């Protein structure tokens, strides 16, 4: 296995372990990472609620109060990550999907604050 790919797998495993530690050990103990955007502006960013959404889905709860914009964007995100991992380069399709995701997530960030989503 090439050295670069081995390092990538080790990094991914480390991030996964850190996320599981945070989600299943620290959050139940009351230790949470605050959103700095929310703290300084009082507005929810496009990423606010991702941790709660992931934990709820892992426990089989499908409540409407979480960040569903990211759920809607996740197929495009997965496609983009797979394409970039396989090709290692950004073509026209990847750039178009990246731009569409950026516009969608920015619009989601505005909409969720206007309508209290």
PDB file of C-alpha atoms in Angstrom:
ATOM      1  CA  UNK A   1       0.000   0.000   0.000  1.00  0.00           C
ATOM      2  CA  UNK A   2       1.459   3.387  -0.931  1.00  0.00           C
ATOM      3  CA  UNK A   3       2.585   5.561   1.973  1.00  0.00           C
ATOM      4  CA  UNK A   4       0.228   8.422   1.066  1.00  0.00           C
ATOM      5  CA  UNK A   5      -2.870   6.209   1.102  1.00  0.00           C
ATOM      6  CA  UNK A   6      -1.824   4.590   4.401  1.00  0.00           C
ATOM      7  CA  UNK A   7      -1.467   8.024   5.992  1.00  0.00           C
ATOM      8  CA  UNK A   8      -4.886   8.995   4.620  1.00  0.00           C
ATOM      9  CA  UNK A   9      -6.488   5.906   6.183  1.00  0.00           C
ATOM     10  CA  UNK A  10      -4.803   6.569   9.516  1.00  0.00           C
ATOM     11  CA  UNK A  11      -5.979  10.174   9.489  1.00  0.00           C
ATOM     12  CA  UNK A  12      -9.535   9.114   8.640  1.00  0.00           C
ATOM     13  CA  UNK A  13      -9.529   6.500  11.415  1.00  0.00           C
ATOM     14  CA  UNK A  14      -8.255   9.092  13.892  1.00  0.00           C
ATOM     15  CA  UNK A  15     -10.980  11.578  12.912  1.00  0.00           C
ATOM     16  CA  UNK A  16     -13.635   8.858  13.171  1.00  0.00           C
ATOM     17  CA  UNK A  17     -12.413   7.833  16.646  1.00  0.00           C
ATOM     18  CA  UNK A  18     -12.337  11.466  17.788  1.00  0.00           C
ATOM     19  CA  UNK A  19     -15.903  11.969  16.521  1.00  0.00           C
ATOM     20  CA  UNK A  20     -17.147   8.845  18.285  1.00  0.00           C
ATOM     21  CA  UNK A  21     -15.419   9.897  21.512  1.00  0.00           C
ATOM     22  CA  UNK A  22     -16.998  13.345  21.269  1.00  0.00           C
ATOM     23  CA  UNK A  23     -20.458  12.039  20.380  1.00  0.00           C
ATOM     24  CA  UNK A  24     -20.773   9.143  22.786  1.00  0.00           C
ATOM     25  CA  UNK A  25     -18.598  10.189  25.743  1.00  0.00           C
ATOM     26  CA  UNK A  26     -18.144  13.956  25.950  1.00  0.00           C
ATOM     27  CA  UNK A  27     -21.606  15.182  24.901  1.00  0.00           C
ATOM     28  CA  UNK A  28     -23.431  12.984  27.451  1.00  0.00           C
ATOM     29  CA  UNK A  29     -21.060  14.417  30.078  1.00  0.00           C
ATOM     30  CA  UNK A  30     -22.105  17.954  29.074  1.00  0.00           C
ATOM     31  CA  UNK A  31     -18.920  18.887  27.181  1.00  0.00           C
ATOM     32  CA  UNK A  32     -19.820  20.501  23.838  1.00  0.00           C
ATOM     33  CA  UNK A  33     -17.886  22.495  21.244  1.00  0.00           C
ATOM     34  CA  UNK A  34     -19.680  25.855  20.875  1.00  0.00           C
ATOM     35  CA  UNK A  35     -20.413  27.413  17.484  1.00  0.00           C
ATOM     36  CA  UNK A  36     -18.390  30.629  17.367  1.00  0.00           C
ATOM     37  CA  UNK A  37     -20.563  32.079  14.592  1.00  0.00           C
ATOM     38  CA  UNK A  38     -23.675  31.655  16.763  1.00  0.00           C
ATOM     39  CA  UNK A  39     -21.909  32.959  19.853  1.00  0.00           C
ATOM     40  CA  UNK A  40     -20.840  36.208  18.167  1.00  0.00           C
ATOM     41  CA  UNK A  41     -23.838  36.884  15.891  1.00  0.00           C
ATOM     42  CA  UNK A  42     -26.791  35.100  17.484  1.00  0.00           C
ATOM     43  CA  UNK A  43     -27.526  33.501  14.091  1.00  0.00           C
ATOM     44  CA  UNK A  44     -27.276  29.812  13.245  1.00  0.00           C
ATOM     45  CA  UNK A  45     -24.620  28.956  10.671  1.00  0.00           C
ATOM     46  CA  UNK A  46     -25.219  26.364   7.904  1.00  0.00           C
ATOM     47  CA  UNK A  47     -23.407  23.784  10.046  1.00  0.00           C
ATOM     48  CA  UNK A  48     -25.222  24.375  13.343  1.00  0.00           C
ATOM     49  CA  UNK A  49     -26.987  21.239  14.493  1.00  0.00           C
ATOM     50  CA  UNK A  50     -24.887  18.750  12.529  1.00  0.00           C
ATOM     51  CA  UNK A  51     -23.674  16.948  15.652  1.00  0.00           C
ATOM     52  CA  UNK A  52     -27.185  16.666  17.072  1.00  0.00           C
ATOM     53  CA  UNK A  53     -28.490  15.455  13.700  1.00  0.00           C
ATOM     54  CA  UNK A  54     -25.812  12.757  13.393  1.00  0.00           C
ATOM     55  CA  UNK A  55     -26.379  11.536  16.944  1.00  0.00           C
ATOM     56  CA  UNK A  56     -30.165  11.489  16.476  1.00  0.00           C
ATOM     57  CA  UNK A  57     -29.852   9.500  13.234  1.00  0.00           C
ATOM     58  CA  UNK A  58     -27.468   7.042  14.902  1.00  0.00           C
ATOM     59  CA  UNK A  59     -30.096   6.496  17.601  1.00  0.00           C
ATOM     60  CA  UNK A  60     -32.926   6.167  15.052  1.00  0.00           C
ATOM     61  CA  UNK A  61     -34.633   9.485  15.882  1.00  0.00           C
ATOM     62  CA  UNK A  62     -35.895  11.543  12.960  1.00  0.00           C
ATOM     63  CA  UNK A  63     -36.922  14.847  14.568  1.00  0.00           C
ATOM     64  CA  UNK A  64     -37.590  17.950  12.445  1.00  0.00           C
ATOM     65  CA  UNK A  65     -35.527  20.387  14.569  1.00  0.00           C
ATOM     66  CA  UNK A  66     -32.116  19.418  13.251  1.00  0.00           C
ATOM     67  CA  UNK A  67     -29.993  20.506  10.286  1.00  0.00           C
ATOM     68  CA  UNK A  68     -31.839  18.853   7.400  1.00  0.00           C
ATOM     69  CA  UNK A  69     -30.140  21.058   4.795  1.00  0.00           C
ATOM     70  CA  UNK A  70     -27.004  19.020   5.231  1.00  0.00           C
ATOM     71  CA  UNK A  71     -28.975  15.791   4.849  1.00  0.00           C
ATOM     72  CA  UNK A  72     -30.289  17.070   1.518  1.00  0.00           C
ATOM     73  CA  UNK A  73     -26.778  18.033   0.412  1.00  0.00           C
ATOM     74  CA  UNK A  74     -25.120  14.793   1.561  1.00  0.00           C
ATOM     75  CA  UNK A  75     -25.570  12.773  -1.687  1.00  0.00           C
ATOM     76  CA  UNK A  76     -23.795  15.508  -3.643  1.00  0.00           C
ATOM     77  CA  UNK A  77     -21.103  15.749  -0.955  1.00  0.00           C
ATOM     78  CA  UNK A  78     -20.489  11.996  -1.058  1.00  0.00           C
ATOM     79  CA  UNK A  79     -20.352  11.997  -4.871  1.00  0.00           C
ATOM     80  CA  UNK A  80     -17.904  14.897  -4.824  1.00  0.00           C
ATOM     81  CA  UNK A  81     -15.629  13.263  -2.243  1.00  0.00           C
ATOM     82  CA  UNK A  82     -15.577   9.952  -4.131  1.00  0.00           C
ATOM     83  CA  UNK A  83     -14.781  11.676  -7.426  1.00  0.00           C
ATOM     84  CA  UNK A  84     -12.007  13.752  -5.883  1.00  0.00           C
ATOM     85  CA  UNK A  85     -10.545  10.719  -4.124  1.00  0.00           C
ATOM     86  CA  UNK A  86     -10.558   8.592  -7.284  1.00  0.00           C
ATOM     87  CA  UNK A  87      -9.357  11.247  -9.702  1.00  0.00           C
ATOM     88  CA  UNK A  88      -7.274  13.383  -7.387  1.00  0.00           C
ATOM     89  CA  UNK A  89      -8.130  16.331  -9.605  1.00  0.00           C
ATOM     90  CA  UNK A  90     -11.009  18.755  -9.942  1.00  0.00           C
ATOM     91  CA  UNK A  91     -12.741  18.700 -13.342  1.00  0.00           C
ATOM     92  CA  UNK A  92     -15.678  20.703 -14.695  1.00  0.00           C
ATOM     93  CA  UNK A  93     -18.298  18.471 -13.049  1.00  0.00           C
ATOM     94  CA  UNK A  94     -16.611  18.677  -9.645  1.00  0.00           C
ATOM     95  CA  UNK A  95     -16.329  22.460  -9.880  1.00  0.00           C
ATOM     96  CA  UNK A  96     -19.994  22.776 -10.852  1.00  0.00           C
ATOM     97  CA  UNK A  97     -21.151  20.545  -7.980  1.00  0.00           C
ATOM     98  CA  UNK A  98     -18.899  22.423  -5.548  1.00  0.00           C
ATOM     99  CA  UNK A  99     -20.364  25.755  -6.637  1.00  0.00           C
ATOM    100  CA  UNK A 100     -23.926  24.413  -6.381  1.00  0.00           C
ATOM    101  CA  UNK A 101     -23.230  23.052  -2.884  1.00  0.00           C
ATOM    102  CA  UNK A 102     -21.761  26.369  -1.797  1.00  0.00           C
ATOM    103  CA  UNK A 103     -24.795  28.286  -3.056  1.00  0.00           C
ATOM    104  CA  UNK A 104     -27.201  25.776  -1.491  1.00  0.00           C
ATOM    105  CA  UNK A 105     -25.504  25.823   1.923  1.00  0.00           C
ATOM    106  CA  UNK A 106     -25.333  29.622   1.970  1.00  0.00           C
ATOM    107  CA  UNK A 107     -29.032  29.826   1.016  1.00  0.00           C
ATOM    108  CA  UNK A 108     -29.801  27.234   3.711  1.00  0.00           C
ATOM    109  CA  UNK A 109     -27.931  29.343   6.278  1.00  0.00           C
ATOM    110  CA  UNK A 110     -30.015  32.410   5.381  1.00  0.00           C
ATOM    111  CA  UNK A 111     -33.340  30.539   5.153  1.00  0.00           C
ATOM    112  CA  UNK A 112     -32.973  28.776   8.494  1.00  0.00           C
ATOM    113  CA  UNK A 113     -32.457  32.126  10.235  1.00  0.00           C
ATOM    114  CA  UNK A 114     -35.298  33.903   8.427  1.00  0.00           C
ATOM    115  CA  UNK A 115     -37.900  31.204   9.009  1.00  0.00           C
ATOM    116  CA  UNK A 116     -36.510  29.649  12.184  1.00  0.00           C
ATOM    117  CA  UNK A 117     -35.832  26.263  10.596  1.00  0.00           C
TER     118      UNK A 117
END
